Amino acid sequence: MNVKYINVWKYNVKDIFKEINNLCKDTCLISLDTEFPGIVLKIKSFKYSSENASYHMLRKNVNILKTIQIGLTFDKNCNFKFSTTFQFNFVYDFENNCFAQDSIDLLSKSKLLFETNNKIGINLDLFKEFLTSSSLLCNKKLKWITFHSGYDFGYLINLITNKELPLSKKDFIEHLNFYFPCFFDLKHLGYFSSNFYGSLDKIAEKFNINRIGKSHQAGSDSLITLNIYKIISNDIKPREYFRKFKCVLYNSPSVVHNYYL
């Protein structure tokens, strides 16, 4: 696969969204990854059912944190021959925002340069302006490919709506399906195929997928996610794949919204 890999900063974000809108005309696959400052709030799981506990922890953390990077990889014409990866880099104010130190240390080891982000990174309000006026949202022609993506989508929905995430998991899923009407969470598929069980890096290593960029950077991880999808989509029968796995988040096997079937 030929790959174009672009870092996006405040000085080129406007032009990049013009390119994204053009890509959406020919693209049906987009893989997504985000990098965020870890988990800073835990919940007492006995307050919730096991199905809802993970959502409420997600909600509490997303509501008080901000994303640091978003990676989007576009597969033009869905033929796995040419892809374009955009890595959006955001300003992160450590003085006025919470973070988990171990997560920041991991991102620093992955060569994420916070000083550069804070000098030429994108303001989230500006990114929201371009995102909400783009062809990316509410587009039934796009198929989003993700890996363990509750937090990824949580940060995007929090940003798009400029509101705290809904109190109920059911309402969150409704928001998710409105803005992203077709998605597949490859981590969820690991329930059904032992070939694809484990972390993103472990699966990539198993199938000898070459990485461009650094692990735990959003652009690189979104590209790895797309490459894993290429393999996994050939491993599972199409009809079974669509019926069981479409619009199902990892840890939410009982929640399925099939808009296309």
Tab-separated table of C-alpha atoms in Angstrom, residues 15-240:
chain	number	residue	atom	x	y	z
A	15	ASP	CA	-6.123	23.265	3.625
A	16	ILE	CA	-6.169	19.744	5.041
A	17	PHE	CA	-9.929	19.847	5.578
A	18	LYS	CA	-10.354	20.948	1.973
A	19	GLU	CA	-8.377	17.870	0.977
A	20	ILE	CA	-10.450	15.699	3.336
A	21	ASN	CA	-13.693	16.908	1.794
A	22	ASN	CA	-12.351	15.998	-1.639
A	23	LEU	CA	-11.210	12.592	-0.378
A	24	CYS	CA	-14.668	11.862	1.030
A	25	LYS	CA	-16.039	11.908	-2.515
A	26	ASP	CA	-14.011	8.782	-3.370
A	27	THR	CA	-13.373	7.284	0.064
A	28	CYS	CA	-15.498	4.704	1.817
A	29	LEU	CA	-13.010	3.611	4.511
A	30	ILE	CA	-11.648	5.844	7.278
A	31	SER	CA	-9.704	4.486	10.231
A	32	LEU	CA	-9.633	6.468	13.473
A	33	ASP	CA	-7.362	6.694	16.484
A	34	THR	CA	-6.954	9.279	19.250
A	35	GLU	CA	-4.335	9.926	21.880
A	36	PHE	CA	-5.571	11.387	25.146
A	37	PRO	CA	-4.105	12.052	28.615
A	38	GLY	CA	-5.071	8.753	30.225
A	39	ILE	CA	-7.613	7.822	32.872
A	40	VAL	CA	-7.753	10.144	35.868
A	41	LEU	CA	-11.090	9.203	37.448
A	42	LYS	CA	-12.168	5.743	38.545
A	43	ILE	CA	-15.693	4.689	39.491
A	44	LYS	CA	-17.005	2.316	42.112
A	45	SER	CA	-18.198	-0.460	39.850
A	46	PHE	CA	-20.782	-1.745	42.304
A	47	LYS	CA	-22.847	1.378	41.602
A	48	TYR	CA	-23.500	0.197	38.050
A	49	SER	CA	-24.217	-2.991	36.140
A	50	SER	CA	-21.152	-4.563	34.574
A	51	GLU	CA	-22.381	-3.469	31.146
A	52	ASN	CA	-22.659	0.190	32.170
A	53	ALA	CA	-19.651	0.526	34.489
A	54	SER	CA	-17.109	0.998	31.681
A	55	TYR	CA	-19.305	3.618	30.006
A	56	HIS	CA	-19.653	5.686	33.152
A	57	MET	CA	-15.881	5.692	33.662
A	58	LEU	CA	-15.465	6.727	30.031
A	59	ARG	CA	-18.023	9.507	30.483
A	60	LYS	CA	-16.450	10.920	33.643
A	61	ASN	CA	-12.984	11.063	32.084
A	62	VAL	CA	-13.954	12.409	28.665
A	63	ASN	CA	-16.002	15.167	30.280
A	64	ILE	CA	-12.980	16.622	32.077
A	65	LEU	CA	-10.124	15.815	29.663
A	66	LYS	CA	-9.127	16.878	26.152
A	67	THR	CA	-7.704	14.906	23.268
A	68	ILE	CA	-4.052	15.411	22.313
A	69	GLN	CA	-3.950	13.850	18.831
A	70	ILE	CA	-6.440	12.499	16.313
A	71	GLY	CA	-5.341	10.232	13.483
A	72	LEU	CA	-7.455	9.643	10.371
A	73	THR	CA	-6.407	7.330	7.556
A	74	PHE	CA	-8.372	7.408	4.303
A	75	ASP	CA	-8.370	4.491	1.880
A	76	LYS	CA	-9.221	5.957	-1.482
A	77	ASN	CA	-11.648	3.753	-3.455
A	78	CYS	CA	-11.457	1.039	-0.766
A	79	ASN	CA	-8.888	-0.961	-2.713
A	80	PHE	CA	-6.034	-0.892	-0.142
A	81	LYS	CA	-3.638	0.460	-2.778
A	82	PHE	CA	-3.297	4.069	-1.687
A	83	SER	CA	-4.025	5.697	1.642
A	84	THR	CA	-3.609	9.124	3.189
A	85	THR	CA	-2.975	9.569	6.899
A	86	PHE	CA	-3.573	12.855	8.683
A	87	GLN	CA	-2.272	13.290	12.209
A	88	PHE	CA	-3.942	16.257	13.910
A	89	ASN	CA	-1.846	17.712	16.725
A	90	PHE	CA	-3.580	19.788	19.413
A	91	VAL	CA	-2.522	22.290	22.020
A	92	TYR	CA	-2.667	20.775	25.498
A	93	ASP	CA	-2.586	23.092	28.494
A	94	PHE	CA	-1.013	21.121	31.347
A	95	GLU	CA	-1.512	23.923	33.830
A	96	ASN	CA	-5.277	24.067	33.422
A	97	ASN	CA	-6.132	20.489	32.370
A	98	CYS	CA	-5.927	17.155	34.164
A	99	PHE	CA	-3.775	14.274	32.980
A	100	ALA	CA	-2.428	10.906	34.095
A	101	GLN	CA	1.343	11.153	34.380
A	102	ASP	CA	1.963	7.579	33.203
A	103	SER	CA	0.054	8.291	29.969
A	104	ILE	CA	1.965	11.506	29.337
A	105	ASP	CA	5.236	9.658	29.960
A	106	LEU	CA	4.230	6.985	27.429
A	107	LEU	CA	3.378	9.606	24.799
A	108	SER	CA	6.675	11.376	25.440
A	109	LYS	CA	8.552	8.091	24.936
A	110	SER	CA	6.657	7.764	21.654
A	111	LYS	CA	8.261	11.047	20.532
A	112	LEU	CA	5.178	13.209	20.940
A	113	LEU	CA	6.672	16.678	21.382
A	114	PHE	CA	4.372	18.628	23.665
A	115	GLU	CA	6.391	21.836	23.285
A	116	THR	CA	5.797	21.744	19.532
A	117	ASN	CA	2.120	20.998	20.052
A	118	ASN	CA	1.767	24.015	22.287
A	119	LYS	CA	3.577	26.297	19.812
A	120	ILE	CA	1.926	25.329	16.535
A	121	GLY	CA	-0.780	22.840	17.565
A	122	ILE	CA	-4.439	23.235	16.651
A	123	ASN	CA	-6.927	24.811	19.013
A	124	LEU	CA	-9.789	22.363	19.586
A	125	ASP	CA	-12.414	25.023	18.903
A	126	LEU	CA	-10.902	25.632	15.478
A	127	PHE	CA	-10.801	21.905	14.763
A	128	LYS	CA	-14.458	21.611	15.795
A	129	GLU	CA	-15.383	24.392	13.360
A	130	PHE	CA	-13.794	22.557	10.441
A	131	LEU	CA	-15.004	19.117	11.556
A	132	THR	CA	-18.674	20.061	11.964
A	133	SER	CA	-18.769	21.697	8.527
A	134	SER	CA	-16.962	18.813	6.809
A	135	SER	CA	-18.207	15.734	4.968
A	136	LEU	CA	-17.040	13.427	7.761
A	137	LEU	CA	-20.124	13.532	9.976
A	138	CYS	CA	-23.549	11.933	9.399
A	139	ASN	CA	-22.236	10.476	6.153
A	140	LYS	CA	-23.719	7.035	5.444
A	141	LYS	CA	-21.264	6.456	2.603
A	142	LEU	CA	-18.322	6.338	5.006
A	143	LYS	CA	-17.260	3.232	6.887
A	144	TRP	CA	-15.266	4.021	10.038
A	145	ILE	CA	-12.687	1.448	11.155
A	146	THR	CA	-11.582	1.629	14.786
A	147	PHE	CA	-9.895	-0.358	17.543
A	148	HIS	CA	-11.306	-0.242	21.080
A	149	SER	CA	-12.926	3.040	20.165
A	150	GLY	CA	-15.266	4.042	22.999
A	151	TYR	CA	-12.916	6.814	24.099
A	152	ASP	CA	-12.073	7.783	20.502
A	153	PHE	CA	-15.720	8.388	19.672
A	154	GLY	CA	-16.393	9.800	23.134
A	155	TYR	CA	-13.889	12.620	22.648
A	156	LEU	CA	-15.240	13.383	19.179
A	157	ILE	CA	-18.865	13.490	20.335
A	158	ASN	CA	-17.934	15.638	23.336
A	159	LEU	CA	-16.184	18.043	20.968
A	160	ILE	CA	-18.915	18.073	18.307
A	161	THR	CA	-21.774	18.700	20.722
A	162	ASN	CA	-19.810	20.946	23.098
A	163	LYS	CA	-21.643	19.165	25.918
A	164	GLU	CA	-20.877	16.537	28.497
A	165	LEU	CA	-21.498	13.007	27.278
A	166	PRO	CA	-25.021	11.687	27.949
A	167	LEU	CA	-25.788	10.147	31.323
A	168	SER	CA	-27.048	6.922	29.783
A	169	LYS	CA	-25.115	4.574	27.573
A	170	LYS	CA	-28.177	4.201	25.350
A	171	ASP	CA	-28.200	7.940	24.610
A	172	PHE	CA	-24.465	7.853	23.912
A	173	ILE	CA	-24.980	5.076	21.359
A	174	GLU	CA	-27.733	7.110	19.707
A	175	HIS	CA	-25.363	10.073	19.372
A	176	LEU	CA	-22.670	7.759	18.048
A	177	ASN	CA	-24.897	6.273	15.371
A	178	PHE	CA	-26.161	9.693	14.334
A	179	TYR	CA	-22.719	11.175	13.707
A	180	PHE	CA	-20.992	7.942	12.632
A	181	PRO	CA	-23.726	5.762	11.084
A	182	CYS	CA	-21.384	2.953	10.002
A	183	PHE	CA	-18.415	1.794	12.046
A	184	PHE	CA	-16.571	-1.382	13.003
A	185	ASP	CA	-14.591	-1.811	16.203
A	186	LEU	CA	-11.891	-4.377	15.448
A	187	LYS	CA	-11.277	-5.007	19.145
A	188	HIS	CA	-14.836	-6.311	19.372
A	189	LEU	CA	-14.131	-8.696	16.508
A	190	GLY	CA	-11.445	-10.246	18.676
A	191	TYR	CA	-14.283	-11.905	20.614
A	192	PHE	CA	-14.997	-13.995	17.538
A	193	SER	CA	-11.609	-14.635	15.964
A	194	SER	CA	-8.594	-15.848	17.925
A	195	ASN	CA	-6.390	-14.606	15.069
A	196	PHE	CA	-7.173	-11.020	16.031
A	197	TYR	CA	-7.147	-11.201	19.822
A	198	GLY	CA	-4.863	-8.866	21.779
A	199	SER	CA	-3.532	-5.333	21.541
A	200	LEU	CA	-3.132	-3.342	18.331
A	201	ASP	CA	0.646	-3.791	18.436
A	202	LYS	CA	0.404	-7.537	19.119
A	203	ILE	CA	-1.923	-8.093	16.163
A	204	ALA	CA	0.283	-5.968	13.885
A	205	GLU	CA	3.331	-7.961	14.986
A	206	LYS	CA	1.550	-11.258	14.380
A	207	PHE	CA	0.746	-10.324	10.780
A	208	ASN	CA	4.068	-8.575	10.098
A	209	ILE	CA	2.434	-5.208	9.437
A	210	ASN	CA	5.096	-2.565	8.972
A	211	ARG	CA	4.538	0.605	10.975
A	212	ILE	CA	4.982	4.106	9.610
A	213	GLY	CA	5.566	6.577	12.430
A	214	LYS	CA	5.617	5.762	16.133
A	215	SER	CA	3.435	3.453	18.211
A	216	HIS	CA	1.049	5.415	20.454
A	217	GLN	CA	0.869	8.255	17.976
A	218	ALA	CA	-2.593	8.666	16.518
A	219	GLY	CA	-1.695	8.817	12.827
A	220	SER	CA	0.503	5.732	12.961
A	221	ASP	CA	-2.043	3.750	14.987
A	222	SER	CA	-4.875	4.703	12.614
A	223	LEU	CA	-2.805	3.393	9.693
A	224	ILE	CA	-2.098	0.136	11.549
A	225	THR	CA	-5.841	-0.162	12.242
A	226	LEU	CA	-6.622	0.124	8.535
A	227	ASN	CA	-4.034	-2.539	7.680
A	228	ILE	CA	-5.495	-4.908	10.277
A	229	TYR	CA	-8.953	-4.332	8.806
A	230	LYS	CA	-7.634	-5.316	5.383
A	231	ILE	CA	-6.602	-8.695	6.803
A	232	ILE	CA	-9.564	-9.247	9.112
A	233	SER	CA	-12.154	-8.433	6.442
A	234	ASN	CA	-10.835	-11.360	4.412
A	235	ASP	CA	-10.940	-13.676	7.435
A	236	ILE	CA	-14.643	-13.335	8.264
A	237	LYS	CA	-17.471	-14.118	5.861
A	238	PRO	CA	-19.083	-10.875	4.619
A	239	ARG	CA	-22.684	-11.615	5.648
A	240	GLU	CA	-21.687	-12.831	9.099
